[in-house]
XYZ file of C-alpha atoms in Angstrom:
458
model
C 0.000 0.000 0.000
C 2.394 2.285 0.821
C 4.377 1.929 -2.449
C 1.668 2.197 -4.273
C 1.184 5.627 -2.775
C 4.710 6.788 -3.190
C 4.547 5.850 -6.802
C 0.975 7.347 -7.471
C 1.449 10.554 -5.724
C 4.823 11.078 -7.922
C 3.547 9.538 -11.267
C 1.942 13.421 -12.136
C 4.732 15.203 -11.859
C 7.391 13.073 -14.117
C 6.203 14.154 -17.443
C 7.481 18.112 -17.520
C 11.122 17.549 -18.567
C 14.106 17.157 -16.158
C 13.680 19.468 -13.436
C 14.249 22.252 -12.120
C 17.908 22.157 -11.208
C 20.536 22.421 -13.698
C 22.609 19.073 -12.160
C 19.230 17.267 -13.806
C 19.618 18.594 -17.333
C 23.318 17.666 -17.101
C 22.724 14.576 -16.110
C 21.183 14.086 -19.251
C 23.792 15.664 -21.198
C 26.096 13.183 -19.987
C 24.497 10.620 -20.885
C 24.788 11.873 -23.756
C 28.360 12.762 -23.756
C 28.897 8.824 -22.188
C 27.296 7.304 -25.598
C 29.111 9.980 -27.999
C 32.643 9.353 -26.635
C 32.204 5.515 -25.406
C 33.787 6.394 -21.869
C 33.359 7.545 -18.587
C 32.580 10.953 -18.267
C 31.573 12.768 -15.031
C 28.127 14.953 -15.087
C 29.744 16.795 -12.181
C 32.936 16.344 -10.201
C 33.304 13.900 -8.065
C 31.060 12.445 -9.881
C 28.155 10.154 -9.245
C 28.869 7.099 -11.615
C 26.189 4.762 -10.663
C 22.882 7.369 -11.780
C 24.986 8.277 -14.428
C 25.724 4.758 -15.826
C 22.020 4.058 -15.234
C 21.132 7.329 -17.566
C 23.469 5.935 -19.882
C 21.432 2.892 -20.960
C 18.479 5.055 -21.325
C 19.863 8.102 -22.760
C 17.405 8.119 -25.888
C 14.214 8.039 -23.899
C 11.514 11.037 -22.627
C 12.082 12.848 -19.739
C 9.459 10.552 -18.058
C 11.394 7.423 -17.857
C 14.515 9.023 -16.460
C 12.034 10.520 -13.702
C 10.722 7.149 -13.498
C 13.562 5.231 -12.493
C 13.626 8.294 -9.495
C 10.131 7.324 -8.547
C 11.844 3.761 -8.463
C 14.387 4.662 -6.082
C 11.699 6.474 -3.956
C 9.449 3.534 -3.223
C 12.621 1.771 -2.261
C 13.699 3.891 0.285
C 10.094 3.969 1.403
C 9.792 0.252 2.005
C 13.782 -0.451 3.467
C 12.672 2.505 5.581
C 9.285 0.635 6.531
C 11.055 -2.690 7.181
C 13.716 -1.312 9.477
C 11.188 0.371 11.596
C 9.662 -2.949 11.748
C 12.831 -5.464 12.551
C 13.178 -2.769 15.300
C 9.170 -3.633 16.605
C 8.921 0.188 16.969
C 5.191 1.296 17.697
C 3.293 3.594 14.817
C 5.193 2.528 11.811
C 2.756 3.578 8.898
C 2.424 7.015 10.514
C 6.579 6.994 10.874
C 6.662 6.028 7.350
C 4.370 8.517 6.156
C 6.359 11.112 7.485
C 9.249 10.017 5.188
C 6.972 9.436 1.906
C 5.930 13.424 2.047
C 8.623 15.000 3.632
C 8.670 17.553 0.758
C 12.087 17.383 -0.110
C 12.089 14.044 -0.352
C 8.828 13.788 -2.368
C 10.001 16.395 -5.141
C 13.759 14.248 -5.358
C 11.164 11.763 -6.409
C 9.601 13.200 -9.150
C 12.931 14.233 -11.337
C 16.570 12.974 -12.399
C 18.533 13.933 -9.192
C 20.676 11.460 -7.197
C 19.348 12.069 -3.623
C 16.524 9.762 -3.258
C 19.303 7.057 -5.274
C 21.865 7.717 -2.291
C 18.924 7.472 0.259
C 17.550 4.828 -0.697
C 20.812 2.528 -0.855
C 21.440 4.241 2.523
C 18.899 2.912 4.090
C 18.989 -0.647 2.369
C 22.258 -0.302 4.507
C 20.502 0.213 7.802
C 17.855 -2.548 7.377
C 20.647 -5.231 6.264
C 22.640 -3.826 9.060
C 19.547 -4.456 11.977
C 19.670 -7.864 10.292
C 23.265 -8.715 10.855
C 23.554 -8.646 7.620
C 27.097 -7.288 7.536
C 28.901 -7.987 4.428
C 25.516 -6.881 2.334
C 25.019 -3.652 4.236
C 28.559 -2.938 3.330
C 27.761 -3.355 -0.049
C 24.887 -1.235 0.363
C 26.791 1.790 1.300
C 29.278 1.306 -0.781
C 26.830 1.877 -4.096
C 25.335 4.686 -1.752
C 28.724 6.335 -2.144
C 28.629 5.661 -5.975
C 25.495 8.019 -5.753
C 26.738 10.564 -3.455
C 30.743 10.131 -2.987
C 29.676 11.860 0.884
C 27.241 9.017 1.609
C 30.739 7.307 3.079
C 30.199 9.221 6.110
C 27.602 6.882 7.199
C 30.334 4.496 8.360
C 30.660 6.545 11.524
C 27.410 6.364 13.222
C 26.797 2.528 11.923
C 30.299 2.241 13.876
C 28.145 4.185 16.782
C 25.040 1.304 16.375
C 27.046 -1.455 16.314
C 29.378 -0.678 19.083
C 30.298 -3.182 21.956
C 32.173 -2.357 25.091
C 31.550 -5.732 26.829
C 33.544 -7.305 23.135
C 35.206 -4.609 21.782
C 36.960 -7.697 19.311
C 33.265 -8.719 18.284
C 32.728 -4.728 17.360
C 35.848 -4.370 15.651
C 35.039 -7.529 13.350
C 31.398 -6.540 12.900
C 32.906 -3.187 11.674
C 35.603 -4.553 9.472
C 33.016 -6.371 7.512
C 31.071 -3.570 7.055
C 33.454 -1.056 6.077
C 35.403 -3.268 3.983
C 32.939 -3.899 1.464
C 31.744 -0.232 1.404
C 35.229 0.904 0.885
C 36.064 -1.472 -2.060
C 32.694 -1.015 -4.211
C 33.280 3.021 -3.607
C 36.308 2.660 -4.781
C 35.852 0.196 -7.710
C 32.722 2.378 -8.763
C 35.051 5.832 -9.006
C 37.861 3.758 -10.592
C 36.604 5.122 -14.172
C 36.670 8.524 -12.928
C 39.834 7.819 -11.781
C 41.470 7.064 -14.976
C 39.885 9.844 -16.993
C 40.796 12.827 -14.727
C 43.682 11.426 -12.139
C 42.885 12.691 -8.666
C 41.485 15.542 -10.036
C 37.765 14.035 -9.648
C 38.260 14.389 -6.079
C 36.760 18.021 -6.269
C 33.007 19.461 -6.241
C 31.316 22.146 -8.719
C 29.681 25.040 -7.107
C 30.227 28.307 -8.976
C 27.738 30.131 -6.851
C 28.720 32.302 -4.004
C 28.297 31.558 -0.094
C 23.993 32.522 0.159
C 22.869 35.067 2.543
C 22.322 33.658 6.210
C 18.430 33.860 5.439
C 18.855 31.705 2.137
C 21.038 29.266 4.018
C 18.530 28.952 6.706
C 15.576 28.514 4.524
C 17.078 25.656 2.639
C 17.687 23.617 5.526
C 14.446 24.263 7.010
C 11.439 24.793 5.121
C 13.098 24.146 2.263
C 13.391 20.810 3.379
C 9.970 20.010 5.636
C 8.265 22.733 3.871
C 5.843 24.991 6.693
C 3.418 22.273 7.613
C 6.278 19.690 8.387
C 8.501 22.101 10.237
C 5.731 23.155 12.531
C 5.180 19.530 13.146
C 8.665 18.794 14.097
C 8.311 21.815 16.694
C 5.360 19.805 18.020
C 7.471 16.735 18.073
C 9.581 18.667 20.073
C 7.525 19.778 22.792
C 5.818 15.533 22.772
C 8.668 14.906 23.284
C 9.634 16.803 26.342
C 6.134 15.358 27.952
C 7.066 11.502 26.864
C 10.570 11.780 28.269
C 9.046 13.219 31.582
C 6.626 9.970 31.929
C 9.022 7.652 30.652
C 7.156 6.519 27.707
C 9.448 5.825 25.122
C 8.859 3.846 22.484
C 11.606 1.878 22.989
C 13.549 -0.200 19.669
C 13.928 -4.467 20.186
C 17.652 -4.191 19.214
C 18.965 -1.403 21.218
C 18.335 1.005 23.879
C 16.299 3.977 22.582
C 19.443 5.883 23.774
C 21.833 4.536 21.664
C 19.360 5.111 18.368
C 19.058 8.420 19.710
C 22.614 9.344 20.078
C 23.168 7.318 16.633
C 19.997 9.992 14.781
C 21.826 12.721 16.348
C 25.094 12.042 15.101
C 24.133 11.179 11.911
C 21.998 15.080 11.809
C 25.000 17.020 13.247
C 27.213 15.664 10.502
C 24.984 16.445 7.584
C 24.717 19.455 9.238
C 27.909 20.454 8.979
C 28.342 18.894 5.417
C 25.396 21.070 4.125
C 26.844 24.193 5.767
C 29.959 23.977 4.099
C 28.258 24.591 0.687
C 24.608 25.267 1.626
C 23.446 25.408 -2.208
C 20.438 22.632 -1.801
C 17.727 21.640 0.567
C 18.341 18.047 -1.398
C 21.921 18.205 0.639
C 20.019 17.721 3.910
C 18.331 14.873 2.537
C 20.275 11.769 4.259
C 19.607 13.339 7.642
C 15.571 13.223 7.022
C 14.685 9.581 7.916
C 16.855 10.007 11.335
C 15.035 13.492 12.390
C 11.729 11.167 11.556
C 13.531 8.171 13.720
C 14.045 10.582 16.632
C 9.948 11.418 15.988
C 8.988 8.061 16.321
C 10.974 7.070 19.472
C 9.262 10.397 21.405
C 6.102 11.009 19.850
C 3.069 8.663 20.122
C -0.747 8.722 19.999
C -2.612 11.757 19.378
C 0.284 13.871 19.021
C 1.713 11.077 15.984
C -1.447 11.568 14.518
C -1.030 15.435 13.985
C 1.967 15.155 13.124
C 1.631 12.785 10.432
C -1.651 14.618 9.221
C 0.545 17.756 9.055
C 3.532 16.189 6.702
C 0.884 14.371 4.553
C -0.113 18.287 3.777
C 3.272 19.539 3.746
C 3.902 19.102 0.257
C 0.719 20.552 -0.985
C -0.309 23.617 0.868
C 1.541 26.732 2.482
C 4.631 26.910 0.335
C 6.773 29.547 -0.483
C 8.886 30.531 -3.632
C 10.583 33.202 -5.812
C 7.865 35.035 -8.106
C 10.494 35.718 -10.737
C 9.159 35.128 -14.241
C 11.604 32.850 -15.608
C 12.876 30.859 -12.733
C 10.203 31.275 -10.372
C 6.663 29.585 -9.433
C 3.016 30.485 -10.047
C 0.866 31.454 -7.097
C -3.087 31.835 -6.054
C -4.612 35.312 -5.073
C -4.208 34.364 -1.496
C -0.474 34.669 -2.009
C 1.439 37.129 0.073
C 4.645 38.733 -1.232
C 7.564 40.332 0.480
C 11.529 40.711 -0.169
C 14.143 38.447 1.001
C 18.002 38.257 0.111
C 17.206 40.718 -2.883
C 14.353 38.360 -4.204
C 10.359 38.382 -4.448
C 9.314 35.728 -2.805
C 5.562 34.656 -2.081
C 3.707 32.413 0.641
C 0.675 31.022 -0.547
C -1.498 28.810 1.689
C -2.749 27.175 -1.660
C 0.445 26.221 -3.265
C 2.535 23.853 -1.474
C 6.096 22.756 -2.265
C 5.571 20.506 -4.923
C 3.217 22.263 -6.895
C 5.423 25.059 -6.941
C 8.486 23.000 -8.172
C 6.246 22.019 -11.396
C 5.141 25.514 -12.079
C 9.088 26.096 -11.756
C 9.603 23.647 -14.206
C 7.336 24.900 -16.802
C 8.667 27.914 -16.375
C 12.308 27.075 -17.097
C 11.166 24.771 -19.902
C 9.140 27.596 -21.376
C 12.295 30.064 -21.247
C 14.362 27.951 -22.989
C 12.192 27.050 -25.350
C 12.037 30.370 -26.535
C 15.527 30.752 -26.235
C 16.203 27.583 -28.492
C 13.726 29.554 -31.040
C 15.566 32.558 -30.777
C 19.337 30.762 -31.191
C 18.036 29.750 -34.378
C 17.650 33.045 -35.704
C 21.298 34.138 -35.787
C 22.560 35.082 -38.811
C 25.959 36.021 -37.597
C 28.408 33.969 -35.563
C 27.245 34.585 -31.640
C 28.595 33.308 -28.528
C 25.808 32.748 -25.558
C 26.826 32.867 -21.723
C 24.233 30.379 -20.160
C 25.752 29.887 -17.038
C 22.136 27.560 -15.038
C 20.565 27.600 -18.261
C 23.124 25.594 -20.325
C 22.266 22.100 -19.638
C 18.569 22.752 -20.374
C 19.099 24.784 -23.727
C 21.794 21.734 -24.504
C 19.279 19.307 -23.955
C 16.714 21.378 -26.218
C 19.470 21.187 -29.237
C 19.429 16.883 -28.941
C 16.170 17.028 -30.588
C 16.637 19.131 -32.999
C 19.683 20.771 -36.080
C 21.543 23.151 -34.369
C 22.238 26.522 -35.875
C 25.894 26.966 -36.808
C 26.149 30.424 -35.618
C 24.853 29.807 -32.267
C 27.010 28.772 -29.520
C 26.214 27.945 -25.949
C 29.315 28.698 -23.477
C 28.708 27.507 -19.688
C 30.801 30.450 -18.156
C 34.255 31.993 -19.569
C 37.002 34.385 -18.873
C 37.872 37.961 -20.185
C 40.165 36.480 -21.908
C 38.416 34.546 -24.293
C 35.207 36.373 -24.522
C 37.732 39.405 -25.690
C 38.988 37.185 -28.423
C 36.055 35.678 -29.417
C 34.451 39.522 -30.093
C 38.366 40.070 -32.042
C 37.201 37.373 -34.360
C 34.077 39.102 -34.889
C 32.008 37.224 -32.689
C 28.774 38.656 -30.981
C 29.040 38.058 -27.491
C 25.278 37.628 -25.350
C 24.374 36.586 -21.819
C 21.400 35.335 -20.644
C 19.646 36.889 -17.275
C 21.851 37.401 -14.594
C 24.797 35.475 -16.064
C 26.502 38.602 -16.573
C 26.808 38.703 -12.595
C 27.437 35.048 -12.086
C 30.253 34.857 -15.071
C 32.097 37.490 -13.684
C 31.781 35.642 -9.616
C 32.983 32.420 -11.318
C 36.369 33.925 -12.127
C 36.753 36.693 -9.829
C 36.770 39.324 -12.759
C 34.605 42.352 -13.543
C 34.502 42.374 -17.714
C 31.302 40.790 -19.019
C 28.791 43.750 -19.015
C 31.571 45.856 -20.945
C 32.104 42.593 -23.438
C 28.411 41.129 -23.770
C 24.886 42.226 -23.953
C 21.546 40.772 -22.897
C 20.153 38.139 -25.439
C 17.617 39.303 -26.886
C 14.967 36.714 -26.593
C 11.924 36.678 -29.658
C-alpha cells in the first residue's frame, strides 16, 4: 500500500522535462556525452557514476522514464525505511513512514533525475541489512550509496556508533571490518573510471555560486526541506517529546536502547549538518539526515500527538509553500499569495500552493524560457557566442532534438580572456539573465557587461 502511494502521488509530476535544477539537465547531457565518446565521463565532479551509468542505458528516452527510475528509487527507500522500523518492533510505523513518503524534499527528489533519493535509498537498504546482521551486504549497500553521493561514506561513523560493543570490543571491531570493507572497495571500484579519466582531479566538487545570505542558508535547511506544515510539526514533536521523556514513555527499539538510536539519529543530523553548511546550495543536501530526524519522531512522539503530526507532513507538500515570483525561474501562485523581499528576491507564501506544486510551475517555467531561447538561437545570422551559465544544460538538452544553428554557440561560463577574443574574431558576445553577474563571480573578474549584452529573446 504504501508503495503504491509513493509511486501514485509522484507519477503526475514526471512528465514536464528534467527538473528544475541544472545538475538534472546535465545529467542528461552526460548521458549523452557517455554514448558519444564511449567512456566515462563525469556529469559533475566527483562524480556520481552509478545514476549516471544508469542514464546511460536510457539516454534516448523522454524525460518521463529518467524521472521514473527516481520514482523507483523512492518507493525503495520507502519500504527499506518501513522494514527497518519494523525489525526494530517500533510502535506507529505507517504514521513513521508517512512522514518520510511526504517529507517535501524528499517527495520532489522523487519526481525528477537527481541522485538524492538514489543515495537514500541505498542508505537505508544499509541500515535494514545492518539491523539484520547482515554485515557484508550492508557494506555493499553503502558502498553503491557512495557511488550516488561520494559523501554518503560518512555513514560508516554512526553505523560504527550502532554497532558498538564495550563488553567485546573484538566482536565490534570484526562486525565493523566487515562492514566497512565492502563499502570501501565497491566506492572505490565504482570511481575507478573517474579515476582514470581525470587522475585525482575528480576528487573536487562544482559550485560556482557564491556563499547565500544567512536567510537563504537557513531557509534551505528548514522549510526548504519540511516545507511549513512539516517544520511546525517537528516543533510539536519537540515539545511531545519533552512530555514523553518526563513519563518515561518511550517507544523503545527491540535491538537497542532507545538511547543509543538516539545518540546514533543525532550524530548522523550534526554531521549532515555540517556537510550542508559547508556549501549550503540545496535543501536536497540535507536529505540523508531526514529519515533520522523522523527516527528521533517516532521514538518520542506517540498517539494523538503522531497523529497530527503525520496529518501535518501528509499536507506539507501541498499547501503553504513559499517561492521566488520571478518570471523565468520562479513559481506560479493563487490570489491568497502574500509577497515580500528576502536576500534581494520576491518571494511569495501562498497557503494554496505547497512545495511541490510550486516545483512544477518552476519547471514549466524554465522549460518555457528555454524554449524560446532555443527559437531565438536559431535566428542568428551572424556567428554569436551565448553565456548560459544555469541555463546551459537545459538549452543543450533542447538542441538533442533538434539541427543546431551553426552560428549559435552555448558557453557555460568563460574568462575575459576569451570572450575578448572571441568579439576580435568578430564574434557577438550575449548573456542570458543574470549570467553577466554570475560569469564574472565564477572567475573573480569584472569584464562581461563591458564585453556582452543581454540576449535578446523573440
Amino acid at each position: 500500500m504504501l508503495i503504491a502511494l509513493v509511486a501514485l502521488t509522484r507519477i503526475p509530476f514526471i512528465f514536464d522535462g528534467y527538473g528544475t535544477e541544472e545538475d538534472s539537465w546535465g545529467l542528461v547531457v552526460n548521458a549523452h556525452e557517455m554514448k558519444e565518446s564511449g567512456h566515462y565521463v563525469a556529469s559533475r565532479f566527483p562524480g556520481h557514476p552509478v545514476q549516471e551509468y544508469a542514464y546511460r542505458m536510457i539516454c534516448d528516452q523522454p524525460a518521463w522514464v529518467y524521472n521514473f527510475l527516481s520514482v523507483i528509487v523512492s518507493c525503495i527507500a520507502v519500504a527499506f525505511f518501513f522494514l527497518a522500523l519494523g525489525k526494530m518492533q517500533l510502535s506507529g510505523k505507517i504514521k513513521t513512514t508517512l512522514l518520510l513518503c511526504f517529507t517535501p524534499a524528499f517527495f520532489i527528489a522523487g519526481t525528477y533525475t537527481i541522485d538524492f533519493n538514489w543515495a537514500l535509498a541505498f542508505v537505508l537498504a544499509s541500515f535494514y541489512f545492518l539491523l539484520g546482521r547482515k554485515f557484508i551486504i550492508a557494506g555493499i549497500m553503502i558502498g553503491l550509496a557512495t557511488g550516488c553521493r561520494i559523501t554518503s561514506g560518512i555513514f560508516l561513523l554512526p553505523w560504527a556508533m550502532l554497532l558498538f560493543n564495550r563488553l567485546d570490543l573484538r566482536a565490534w571491531l570484526k562486525e565493523l571490518l566487515l562492514v566497512s570493507i565492502p563499502a570501501v572497495i565497491i566506492g572505490m571500484l565504482l570511481y575507478v573510471p573517474a579515476y582514470l579519466n581525470y587522475g585525482t582531479a575528480f576528487f573536487d566538487y562544482s559550485d560556482q555560486f557564491p556563499y547565500p545570505p544567512v536567510a537563504k542558508v537557513l531557509y534551505k535547511m528548514s522549510i526548504g526541506v519540511w516545507g511549513i506544515p512539516g517544520l511546525t510539526a517537528i516543533a510539536l514533536s519537540v515539545f511531545a517529546a519533552v512530555k514523553t521523556i518526563r513519563e518515561k514513555n518511550i517507544n523503545a527499539p527491540v535491538l537497542f536502547s532507545p538511547q543509543r538510536l538516539a545518540a546514533v539519529c543525532a550524530a548522523i543530523i550534526v554531521l549532515h549538518v555540517v556537510s550542508y553548511l559547508r556549501l549550503p546550495q540545496k535543501s536536497g543536501y540535507m536529505m540523508p539526515a531526514v529519515p533520522f530526524v523522523i527516527l528521533l519522531i517516532a521514538l518520542f512522539v506517540r498517539g494523538k500527538w503522531l497523529n497530527t503530526v503525520t496529518a501535518l507532513f501528509v499536507i506539507a507538500p501541498f499547501l503553504f509553500g513559499m517561492n521566488l515570483t520571478d518570471n523565468l525561474r520562479g513559481s506560479e501562485y493563487s490570489p491568497l499569495a502574500v509577497r515580500f523581499h528576502s536576500s534581494g528576491q520576491e518571494i511569495f507564501f501562498d497557503p494554496l500552493t505547497g512545495p511541490a506544486l510550486s516545483e512544477r510551475s518552476k519547471r514549466k517555467n524554465k522549460m518555457n524560457y528555454c524554449s524560446e531561447v532555443a527559437a531565438s538561437l536559431d535566428t542568428l545570422s551572424s556567428p554569436s557566442c551565448i553565456i548560459s551559465g544555469w541555463w546551459y544544460n537545459e538549452l543543450v538538452v533542447n538542441y538533442y532534438s533538434q539541427e543546431k544553428n551553426k552560428n549559435a554557440t552555448l558557453e557555460f561560463y568563460s574568462t575575459c580572456a576569451h570572450l575578448d577574443s572571441l568579439r576580435k574574431e568578430g564574434v557577438r558576445i550575449y548573456f542570458l539573465p543574470e549570467q553577466d553577474l554570475y560569469n564574472d563571480e565564477m572567475f573573480g573578474q569584472n569584464c562581461t557587461d563591458s564585453i556582452a549584452k543581454p540576449f535578446p529573446v523573440q
